[in-house]
Amino acid sequence: MANSYRSGPIYLLLLAFCMLGPGHSLGAQEKSSLAMMPMPAHVVPGEGEFPINGNFGIALEGYKEPRLERARQRFLNTLSRETGIPLWREASFNPPNFIVRTGGPSASVQQLGEDESYHLEITSTGAQLTAANPIGVIRGLQTFLQLVRITPTSFTVPAVIIDDNPRFPWRGLLIDSGHRFIPISAIKRNLDGMEAVKLNVFHWRFADNQGFHIESKQFPLLQEKGSGGFYYSQDEVREVIAYARDRAIRVVPEFDMPCHTTSWFIGYPELASSHDDPSHSSAMDPTRKETYRFLARFIKEMADLFPDSFFHTGGDECDAKEWETNPHIKEFMQLHGISDAAGLQLLFTTRIHVILASHKKIMEGWDEVLQPNTPKDVVIQSWRGLDSLAEAVRKGHQSVLSSGYYIDLNQSAAEHYMVDPLGVGTATLTPAEKARVLGGEATMWTDIVSDENMDNRIWPRTAAIAERLWSPQALQEIDSMYQRLAIVSQKLTYYGLRHRLITDEMLERMSGEPDPVPLKVLAAVVQPPRMYERQDLRSYTDFTPLNHLDDAVPPESDTAREFNAIAKRIVAGKASPQDWRQAQEWLTLWRDNDAKLEPLLARSYLTQELAPLSRNLSQVAEIGLQALNDLRENRVVSRDIRQRNIDFLKGSEKPQAVLLLMIAPSVEMLVQANRTQ
Amino acid sequence: MANSYRSGPIYLLLLAFCMLGPGHSLGAQEKSSLAMMPMPAHVVPGEGEFPINGNFGIALEGYKEPRLERARQRFLNTLSRETGIPLWREASFNPPNFIVRTGGPSASVQQLGEDESYHLEITSTGAQLTAANPIGVIRGLQTFLQLVRITPTSFTVPAVIIDDNPRFPWRGLLIDSGHRFIPISAIKRNLDGMEAVKLNVFHWRFADNQGFHIESKQFPLLQEKGSGGFYYSQDEVREVIAYARDRAIRVVPEFDMPCHTTSWFIGYPELASSHDDPSHSSAMDPTRKETYRFLARFIKEMADLFPDSFFHTGGDECDAKEWETNPHIKEFMQLHGISDAAGLQLLFTTRIHVILASHKKIMEGWDEVLQPNTPKDVVIQSWRGLDSLAEAVRKGHQSVLSSGYYIDLNQSAAEHYMVDPLGVGTATLTPAEKARVLGGEATMWTDIVSDENMDNRIWPRTAAIAERLWSPQALQEIDSMYQRLAIVSQKLTYYGLRHRLITDEMLERMSGEPDPVPLKVLAAVVQPPRMYERQDLRSYTDFTPLNHLDDAVPPESDTAREFNAIAKRIVAGKASPQDWRQAQEWLTLWRDNDAKLEPLLARSYLTQELAPLSRNLSQVAEIGLQALNDLRENRVVSRDIRQRNIDFLKGSEKPQAVLLLMIAPSVEMLVQANRTQ
């Protein structure tokens, strides 16, 4: 009987080995380097190392406040998880060898551009962290935690002198609680992750057509009718704001208006442009006084709830037709000489701007808010490209870049990393214009991401974006980025993030197997298609369960990236014997996988659709093995056969079951390199 | 650069391993069976299955209370995690096809022996759960969750009729927050696990010599001086009690006295037997009136805090010498005609019994509390064996068995499973005596277990103990137990338990590698020694970091158990070709592992001690491969060589680095089976 469930553990580990092997074991060189992310502005390596052991003690000196005490305890908790030494208990009693000195307080509400700098000095006998205020201390403590590593004698941090401060003052992560309700626990653990990589703005979006997920006491039908019963109470919101402040993170709320607002209309249909059919309306009526009376009260309530100086009112993607086909609105436009929907939106923006100004809030909006007469103090969040960012700052607006940081679109860490708010598209800006580029924001839209798989969309890639926004512009080495990203990714698990666990858990669930090895083999080499292609391949509603393989796998296949690097070296004639062997072994694994996976796929309704993809992996690998052998032997290949293989590979590069076979292009590269007559 | 972190040529070998086939996956037979644990009392399988999809709806009928609403939401949360379908949001709006009917309320404080029965009936079109009270509903909902599985058409639960009720009314888990402070989050997730397997008593132990970890408002120096700053506030305790009640779990507090009490004496030295040296005293002075005055106030405070009818006052392991060598105590003994320490303990027990009775609490104590004149209503928790349990019930005491359920001692699930409170040692009891056996308790002592690795000591083995205490005595099939245990173990991850994650996280940390494959290979075949041998092999204090391999690995090696089963089949001549292949591949993997692991071990102070163990694994595997080949060829082996190998294997069965090489006995079995001249 034992036969029938021959066991998990060893398969699991072998799988991990077979699949993830090379990319994940770092050489001695990288291990001895300083695997920080974001890399600090100035780093001077020293000699020796400071041991972290049971004698570690920490003292807070200078300015004191409870937030610093909590930061110290949080630091000790993480250090304890990093080392397995229960310093969370002991380090307060030991003589201090890590001195943390705080100059003075920070603003009572964290401000844009507030000093985040710190100085960290580590010698073989002790460490000192100094900063002007608690924000700098919070940043420096995270740097210290990133430096911890194990050695033959103990856990240590290397001797080093670091002077650090951020390049941009606005380094954000948007979490979209509008499309889907995201539980507080998921919000909190991602705030922990943000602290780890020194992000400082949590852009929290509460409503969209699909739902209204925050409590309004002024207009309770908003959540009562619009949330399906799942919304954040104002107490919970305050708890998150305090949690974020502890981590030196500002919370900027977004209430997207006047469009993306269907969920508002369930409780308050009078707000809708289409009174006859509010449930199919997504735009507020910008022509009625009542709309502004409602919003004035609503904004006052939320402006009181959220202490931050900035207040985001969305403004994106208004459907011009909804206004322009409405007789009542058309009449209004004629009466006031407004020629188009853009004019209506400007009217709306101007009115909202006045309301926000009365509460001393700085208005922020998406690209579409930018119009010729938009008030100059409105901050533009650019989602359409660097051009629109440049246009905004040229027109005098402060701006935040999100185009290129859409982490829901399954781009690689490298792609995100190479997007610079002051990169190519903004190169011709004047210094004054450049100064108006505040930074950037990764955006975790939840159209087709849930709280379950959210962590693996956000992490580790957002760490690369965080580095782009914090570290010197000159830092551009992709290989170094990926090497440090792997280490940071591991350390983020000490913060409770689930990005490294999710895939396996979901594969187990969808297969009904405690350890579905062949499915893991397939999962390691596929990715969901980039950009908006997923929506074209499967129909998603707000209620579509996100439990397929395309939901489970990370947006970027590490294995495929590794294989691609090897294939490139082989084609370039620069491959080592180990490269050849590795390629051979991986291709053999993949070729033989379908035979084992196929019976497993049939047993579950969630995996049946993967059968063609699995067959393709085997066939692509078969072609790859042949090409590899031909290359090794320098064999001449028939032009016809080569073309047939290339045709097949091209076909295999198209999505199947909403997934791309990421090794197909590398195999094609090998085939292309074969000699023909 | 990718070159620099490529890993070794282990691939070829592993490749073969990975391709071994679907042997690890459960057979169709097991999948179609009902993988519940604990197995219900009466199960009648039906025809067909009930689909769990987006149309699933649940309704609560009959008696209503907020706890039932919360149970429903918790049920939906778990069901959502099991399926990836966001039923937590939707199932309240769908027309109900799962009807839950509650007869009436349960007691306001959950009572021993309260009705936990339920009736669950599932057809292809719907499900009905009925129970007399919320406790039965809570039990039945967990059974439903265990039945969920994936099929080619959808997630389903099979048609079935279940009538269920527990065999014993006391089914507990002790968590020892005395030796080490265990954070509330860890307590809560283990209460979730307890609910999943229908345990109903959380025995929460707050103090030991090492620490006093609960707030006393009457005697605040207890926690202020005795806790190192880490203790549960009374609000937190109330929160846990409410959390447990929601899960139909009673909370029985333990304050161990009069011994194991050094931590009390830091704040209140006058309680100690030795006034001169209270910090080296572990026993209270049972002769002074002040001791009882103190305890009367303290017990009143705690009796008010904990609503349960039972109150555990420990009473174990008093050091007779501490009393008998104390002149003041000796004088008291002579004066009152008390001849020995046992007499003093009886005096103490009697006094405490009176105090507890005045608060309407039933006293519970460990074995040592049982003396000829101990009041008959004192419940005895037996930790020394079934004999002491039998003695207690013969003397008229109700009793709870913990001997055999010490989950800190690294015994196998099978060993625990075969311990029955009414088993061999108690077979001669009369029915009346048997009725006084209330059940049993798994004990998670934390002498050398921390909150980090606690989950992998508790789970999944405690599910096997839970089955022993809930299910019919006749259920004794070890193979079936292990098969269901593997499924339950996976499902427990949906409750947030970390038992399946801990080992890998700790291996990564101790090696400093994101994916230390060869270390995982070693880890999968070793176990910490059973019973109290660990303490003999390493010196542990309260502050010893528990971050070595013996802390990281589960108490039971699944791989070694599997290998052992294969070796047995080979020796018995009943092995399949796949058995032979599997044995060959595993042994080859192990033989070749040291070459890869050895350089890795040297880099970390936590893994250096493993070098001899790793070498041994390779050598044992080498011998195993030879024996396997000799068996296959039916070769005659020299008696000398065989004896030399057996001697070496015997040596390898001894612990190294506080770990046992669990495959060595199986290899010895293969060697013993070789023919000699």
Tab-separated table of C-alpha atoms in Angstrom, chain A residues 78-397:
chain	number	residue	atom	x	y	z
A	78	THR	CA	13.333	39.961	11.617
A	79	LEU	CA	16.925	39.504	12.747
A	80	SER	CA	15.755	36.548	14.839
A	81	ARG	CA	14.068	34.980	11.820
A	82	GLU	CA	17.151	35.634	9.686
A	83	THR	CA	19.424	33.874	12.178
A	84	GLY	CA	17.259	31.531	14.217
A	85	ILE	CA	18.704	33.192	17.324
A	86	PRO	CA	15.905	34.418	19.616
A	87	LEU	CA	17.261	37.957	19.773
A	88	TRP	CA	13.743	39.314	19.939
A	89	ARG	CA	13.911	38.214	23.560
A	90	GLU	CA	17.520	38.748	24.458
A	91	ALA	CA	18.974	41.680	22.605
A	92	SER	CA	17.370	44.186	24.936
A	93	PHE	CA	19.298	42.769	27.880
A	94	ASN	CA	22.740	42.450	26.319
A	95	PRO	CA	25.277	45.284	26.465
A	96	PRO	CA	24.615	47.173	23.227
A	97	ASN	CA	27.052	46.764	20.356
A	98	PHE	CA	24.703	48.285	17.807
A	99	ILE	CA	24.026	51.935	18.628
A	100	VAL	CA	21.176	53.666	16.868
A	101	ARG	CA	21.122	57.430	17.242
A	102	THR	CA	18.157	59.533	16.138
A	103	GLY	CA	18.612	63.297	15.740
A	104	GLY	CA	15.046	64.409	16.250
A	105	PRO	CA	11.448	63.876	15.275
A	106	SER	CA	9.998	63.681	11.801
A	107	ALA	CA	6.844	65.511	10.782
A	108	SER	CA	3.710	64.375	12.561
A	109	VAL	CA	2.306	63.453	9.161
A	110	GLN	CA	5.018	62.156	6.856
A	111	GLN	CA	5.746	64.677	4.126
A	112	LEU	CA	6.839	64.292	0.544
A	113	GLY	CA	10.568	64.818	0.401
A	114	GLU	CA	11.177	64.463	4.099
A	115	ASP	CA	14.727	63.463	4.979
A	116	GLU	CA	15.208	59.700	4.663
A	117	SER	CA	18.994	59.677	4.811
A	118	TYR	CA	21.076	57.653	7.229
A	119	HIS	CA	24.667	56.799	7.973
A	120	LEU	CA	25.552	53.199	8.811
A	121	GLU	CA	28.991	52.235	9.966
A	122	ILE	CA	29.913	48.661	10.750
A	123	THR	CA	33.242	47.485	12.119
A	124	SER	CA	34.334	44.121	13.410
A	125	THR	CA	33.382	45.129	16.939
A	126	GLY	CA	30.163	47.044	16.555
A	127	ALA	CA	27.777	49.048	14.456
A	128	GLN	CA	26.396	52.543	14.484
A	129	LEU	CA	23.382	53.891	12.702
A	130	THR	CA	22.694	57.605	12.755
A	131	ALA	CA	19.908	59.534	11.108
A	132	ALA	CA	18.309	62.929	11.431
A	133	ASN	CA	14.907	61.459	12.187
A	134	PRO	CA	13.054	58.156	12.679
A	135	ILE	CA	12.477	57.755	8.944
A	136	GLY	CA	16.204	57.516	8.277
A	137	VAL	CA	16.577	55.076	11.171
A	138	ILE	CA	13.835	52.871	9.742
A	139	ARG	CA	15.594	52.870	6.362
A	140	GLY	CA	18.994	52.105	7.881
A	141	LEU	CA	17.721	49.220	9.975
A	142	GLN	CA	16.517	47.514	6.808
A	143	THR	CA	19.924	47.964	5.209
A	144	PHE	CA	21.496	46.293	8.228
A	145	LEU	CA	19.116	43.347	7.920
A	146	GLN	CA	20.014	42.921	4.247
A	147	LEU	CA	23.699	42.699	5.143
A	148	VAL	CA	23.272	39.704	7.462
A	149	ARG	CA	24.794	36.491	6.124
A	150	ILE	CA	26.138	33.223	7.438
A	151	THR	CA	29.841	32.384	7.557
A	152	PRO	CA	31.992	29.531	8.864
A	153	THR	CA	32.164	31.226	12.263
A	154	SER	CA	28.747	32.829	12.799
A	155	PHE	CA	26.142	35.037	11.284
A	156	THR	CA	27.830	38.353	10.488
A	157	VAL	CA	27.454	41.688	8.820
A	158	PRO	CA	30.484	42.839	6.846
A	159	ALA	CA	32.433	45.922	7.861
A	160	VAL	CA	31.200	48.775	5.718
A	161	ILE	CA	30.470	52.480	5.719
A	162	ILE	CA	27.222	53.474	4.059
A	163	ASP	CA	25.890	56.941	3.379
A	164	ASP	CA	22.526	56.665	1.861
A	165	ASN	CA	19.614	58.713	0.687
A	166	PRO	CA	16.999	58.218	-2.020
A	167	ARG	CA	17.119	59.519	-5.567
A	168	PHE	CA	13.346	60.146	-5.739
A	169	PRO	CA	11.075	61.236	-2.901
A	170	TRP	CA	8.006	59.293	-4.178
A	171	ARG	CA	8.510	55.529	-4.332
A	172	GLY	CA	5.191	53.829	-4.274
A	173	LEU	CA	3.172	50.682	-4.563
A	174	LEU	CA	-0.455	50.834	-5.578
A	175	ILE	CA	-2.730	48.085	-4.331
A	176	ASP	CA	-6.062	48.041	-6.053
A	177	SER	CA	-8.768	47.134	-3.560
A	178	GLY	CA	-11.325	48.358	-6.049
A	179	HIS	CA	-11.548	45.442	-8.438
A	180	ARG	CA	-11.211	42.924	-5.619
A	181	PHE	CA	-11.338	43.267	-1.880
A	182	ILE	CA	-7.893	42.549	-0.454
A	183	PRO	CA	-7.904	41.429	3.206
A	184	ILE	CA	-6.070	43.587	5.734
A	185	SER	CA	-3.588	40.797	6.471
A	186	ALA	CA	-2.439	40.842	2.845
A	187	ILE	CA	-2.147	44.628	2.919
A	188	LYS	CA	-0.050	44.483	6.067
A	189	ARG	CA	2.425	41.884	4.917
A	190	ASN	CA	2.972	43.869	1.745
A	191	LEU	CA	3.604	46.985	3.807
A	192	ASP	CA	6.270	44.928	5.557
A	193	GLY	CA	7.745	44.135	2.165
A	194	MET	CA	7.615	47.792	1.174
A	195	GLU	CA	9.545	48.724	4.298
A	196	ALA	CA	12.151	46.074	3.477
A	197	VAL	CA	12.933	47.702	0.112
A	198	LYS	CA	12.471	51.292	1.280
A	199	LEU	CA	9.300	52.164	-0.584
A	200	ASN	CA	7.535	55.084	1.038
A	201	VAL	CA	4.093	55.539	-0.558
A	202	PHE	CA	1.236	53.074	-0.269
A	203	HIS	CA	-1.311	54.152	-2.864
A	204	TRP	CA	-4.522	52.503	-1.732
A	205	ARG	CA	-7.341	52.382	-4.211
A	206	PHE	CA	-10.747	51.613	-2.757
A	207	ALA	CA	-13.355	51.511	-5.455
A	208	ASP	CA	-13.995	50.689	-9.080
A	209	ASN	CA	-16.980	49.589	-11.113
A	210	GLN	CA	-16.743	46.188	-9.425
A	211	GLY	CA	-16.924	47.265	-5.807
A	212	PHE	CA	-16.792	49.977	-3.186
A	213	HIS	CA	-14.662	48.608	-0.354
A	214	ILE	CA	-14.358	51.216	2.366
A	215	GLU	CA	-16.792	52.365	4.998
A	216	SER	CA	-18.372	55.773	4.566
A	217	LYS	CA	-20.327	56.970	7.549
A	218	GLN	CA	-21.717	59.864	5.538
A	219	PHE	CA	-22.996	57.629	2.754
A	220	PRO	CA	-23.269	54.140	4.203
A	221	LEU	CA	-25.111	52.752	1.177
A	222	LEU	CA	-21.802	52.991	-0.672
A	223	GLN	CA	-20.381	50.009	1.227
A	224	GLU	CA	-23.675	48.449	2.198
A	225	LYS	CA	-24.817	48.098	-1.405
A	226	GLY	CA	-21.533	48.254	-3.254
A	227	SER	CA	-19.192	45.934	-1.393
A	228	GLY	CA	-20.901	42.543	-1.213
A	229	GLY	CA	-20.290	42.794	2.510
A	230	PHE	CA	-16.523	43.108	2.255
A	231	TYR	CA	-15.100	46.523	3.036
A	232	TYR	CA	-12.552	48.159	5.322
A	233	SER	CA	-14.034	49.782	8.395
A	234	GLN	CA	-12.659	53.220	9.176
A	235	ASP	CA	-11.015	51.728	12.255
A	236	GLU	CA	-9.230	49.215	10.071
A	237	VAL	CA	-8.133	51.988	7.733
A	238	ARG	CA	-6.721	53.935	10.667
A	239	GLU	CA	-4.955	50.776	11.810
A	240	VAL	CA	-3.339	50.388	8.376
A	241	ILE	CA	-2.329	54.058	8.309
A	242	ALA	CA	-0.658	53.658	11.709
A	243	TYR	CA	0.965	50.427	10.553
A	244	ALA	CA	2.305	52.205	7.494
A	245	ARG	CA	3.531	55.207	9.476
A	246	ASP	CA	5.465	52.836	11.729
A	247	ARG	CA	7.259	51.743	8.567
A	248	ALA	CA	7.737	55.320	7.330
A	249	ILE	CA	5.231	54.814	4.558
A	250	ARG	CA	2.663	57.408	3.545
A	251	VAL	CA	-0.834	56.250	2.646
A	252	VAL	CA	-2.364	58.044	-0.345
A	253	PRO	CA	-5.988	57.063	-0.887
A	254	GLU	CA	-7.522	56.923	-4.314
A	255	PHE	CA	-11.203	57.380	-5.031
A	256	ASP	CA	-11.423	57.086	-8.749
A	257	MET	CA	-13.948	59.572	-10.189
A	258	PRO	CA	-15.866	60.606	-12.199
A	259	CYS	CA	-15.601	57.271	-14.030
A	260	HIS	CA	-14.963	53.653	-12.951
A	261	THR	CA	-17.769	54.335	-10.483
A	262	THR	CA	-20.584	51.873	-11.175
A	263	SER	CA	-20.361	50.482	-7.649
A	264	TRP	CA	-21.198	53.909	-6.214
A	265	PHE	CA	-24.450	53.971	-8.124
A	266	ILE	CA	-25.947	50.869	-6.526
A	267	GLY	CA	-26.510	52.814	-3.341
A	268	TYR	CA	-26.702	56.280	-4.931
A	269	PRO	CA	-28.119	55.964	-8.461
A	270	GLU	CA	-28.630	59.726	-8.661
A	271	LEU	CA	-24.867	60.141	-9.105
A	272	ALA	CA	-24.870	58.285	-12.406
A	273	SER	CA	-24.860	59.937	-15.789
A	274	SER	CA	-27.544	57.545	-16.901
A	275	HIS	CA	-30.395	57.789	-14.451
A	276	ASP	CA	-32.418	55.286	-16.407
A	277	ASP	CA	-29.830	52.582	-16.172
A	278	PRO	CA	-27.301	53.378	-13.437
A	279	SER	CA	-26.133	49.769	-13.171
A	280	HIS	CA	-24.740	50.039	-16.688
A	281	SER	CA	-23.329	53.457	-16.156
A	282	SER	CA	-19.707	53.865	-15.151
A	283	ALA	CA	-19.509	57.672	-15.124
A	284	MET	CA	-20.797	60.209	-12.658
A	285	ASP	CA	-22.882	63.026	-13.977
A	286	PRO	CA	-20.480	65.989	-14.006
A	287	THR	CA	-23.246	68.467	-14.802
A	288	ARG	CA	-25.410	68.225	-11.716
A	289	LYS	CA	-24.878	70.319	-8.603
A	290	GLU	CA	-25.997	67.367	-6.493
A	291	THR	CA	-23.016	65.379	-7.669
A	292	TYR	CA	-20.662	67.976	-6.234
A	293	ARG	CA	-22.667	68.348	-3.048
A	294	PHE	CA	-22.344	64.618	-2.536
A	295	LEU	CA	-18.645	64.596	-3.356
A	296	ALA	CA	-17.914	67.588	-1.137
A	297	ARG	CA	-19.304	65.722	1.857
A	298	PHE	CA	-17.683	62.467	0.853
A	299	ILE	CA	-14.278	64.021	0.233
A	300	LYS	CA	-14.403	65.881	3.532
A	301	GLU	CA	-15.022	62.594	5.329
A	302	MET	CA	-12.157	60.857	3.577
A	303	ALA	CA	-9.842	63.853	3.812
A	304	ASP	CA	-10.311	63.674	7.567
A	305	LEU	CA	-9.690	59.933	7.624
A	306	PHE	CA	-6.459	60.021	5.601
A	307	PRO	CA	-3.856	62.385	7.047
A	308	ASP	CA	-1.608	62.479	3.984
A	309	SER	CA	-1.307	65.762	2.068
A	310	PHE	CA	-2.064	64.055	-1.215
A	311	PHE	CA	-5.457	62.807	-2.303
A	312	HIS	CA	-5.899	60.823	-5.492
A	313	THR	CA	-9.148	61.194	-7.407
A	314	GLY	CA	-8.349	58.971	-10.362
A	315	GLY	CA	-9.879	60.508	-13.439
A	316	ASP	CA	-8.858	57.831	-15.904
A	317	GLU	CA	-10.627	56.253	-18.834
A	318	CYS	CA	-13.854	58.176	-19.039
A	319	ASP	CA	-16.131	56.937	-21.763
A	320	ALA	CA	-16.933	60.048	-23.770
A	321	LYS	CA	-19.979	58.406	-25.287
A	322	GLU	CA	-21.713	58.028	-21.974
A	323	TRP	CA	-21.767	61.791	-21.637
A	324	GLU	CA	-22.064	62.847	-25.209
A	325	THR	CA	-25.080	60.659	-25.916
A	326	ASN	CA	-26.977	61.830	-22.834
A	327	PRO	CA	-29.546	64.493	-23.826
A	328	HIS	CA	-29.490	66.196	-20.445
A	329	ILE	CA	-25.696	66.393	-20.440
A	330	LYS	CA	-25.605	67.494	-24.065
A	331	GLU	CA	-27.945	70.302	-23.198
A	332	PHE	CA	-25.683	71.353	-20.336
A	333	MET	CA	-22.672	71.337	-22.645
A	334	GLN	CA	-24.408	73.517	-25.205
A	335	LEU	CA	-25.549	75.905	-22.510
A	336	HIS	CA	-22.023	76.263	-21.094
A	337	GLY	CA	-20.128	76.105	-24.342
A	338	ILE	CA	-18.414	72.837	-23.538
A	339	SER	CA	-17.529	71.125	-26.745
A	340	ASP	CA	-16.569	67.609	-25.700
A	341	ALA	CA	-16.102	65.074	-22.917
A	342	ALA	CA	-12.635	66.425	-22.207
A	343	GLY	CA	-14.219	69.759	-21.423
A	344	LEU	CA	-16.592	68.061	-19.028
A	345	GLN	CA	-13.742	66.282	-17.348
A	346	LEU	CA	-11.870	69.567	-16.938
A	347	LEU	CA	-14.968	71.046	-15.353
A	348	PHE	CA	-15.113	68.088	-12.994
A	349	THR	CA	-11.407	68.256	-12.176
A	350	THR	CA	-11.660	71.953	-11.424
A	351	ARG	CA	-14.573	71.492	-9.078
A	352	ILE	CA	-12.929	68.603	-7.231
A	353	HIS	CA	-9.710	70.569	-7.047
A	354	VAL	CA	-11.535	73.341	-5.188
A	355	ILE	CA	-13.069	70.875	-2.743
A	356	LEU	CA	-9.705	69.262	-2.043
A	357	ALA	CA	-7.982	72.622	-1.660
A	358	SER	CA	-10.497	73.573	0.999
A	359	HIS	CA	-9.193	70.597	2.989
A	360	LYS	CA	-5.570	71.508	2.247
A	361	LYS	CA	-5.147	68.416	0.111
A	362	ILE	CA	-3.040	68.256	-2.997
A	363	MET	CA	-4.970	66.652	-5.800
A	364	GLU	CA	-3.470	63.749	-7.717
A	365	GLY	CA	-4.896	62.139	-10.811
A	366	TRP	CA	-4.099	59.859	-13.689
A	367	ASP	CA	-2.861	61.084	-17.063
A	368	GLU	CA	-6.319	62.001	-18.311
A	369	VAL	CA	-6.601	64.735	-15.712
A	370	LEU	CA	-3.898	66.637	-17.530
A	371	GLN	CA	-5.549	69.220	-19.735
A	372	PRO	CA	-4.486	72.699	-20.781
A	373	ASN	CA	-6.296	74.417	-17.935
A	374	THR	CA	-5.809	71.851	-15.218
A	375	PRO	CA	-4.638	73.641	-12.048
A	376	LYS	CA	-0.849	73.502	-11.905
A	377	ASP	CA	-0.649	72.001	-8.449
A	378	VAL	CA	-2.436	68.817	-9.529
A	379	VAL	CA	0.017	65.914	-9.477
A	380	ILE	CA	-0.154	63.721	-12.548
A	381	GLN	CA	0.348	59.975	-12.277
A	382	SER	CA	1.462	58.853	-15.682
A	383	TRP	CA	0.277	55.464	-16.834
A	384	ARG	CA	0.404	55.976	-20.565
A	385	GLY	CA	4.128	56.485	-21.009
A	386	LEU	CA	7.184	58.591	-20.417
A	387	ASP	CA	5.889	61.070	-22.995
A	388	SER	CA	2.880	61.935	-20.924
A	389	LEU	CA	5.126	62.254	-17.892
A	390	ALA	CA	7.322	64.693	-19.806
A	391	GLU	CA	4.314	66.629	-21.002
A	392	ALA	CA	3.022	66.973	-17.455
A	393	VAL	CA	6.223	68.307	-15.993
A	394	ARG	CA	6.738	70.625	-18.969
A	395	LYS	CA	3.334	72.060	-18.191
A	396	GLY	CA	4.407	72.672	-14.622
A	397	HIS	CA	2.865	69.654	-12.888
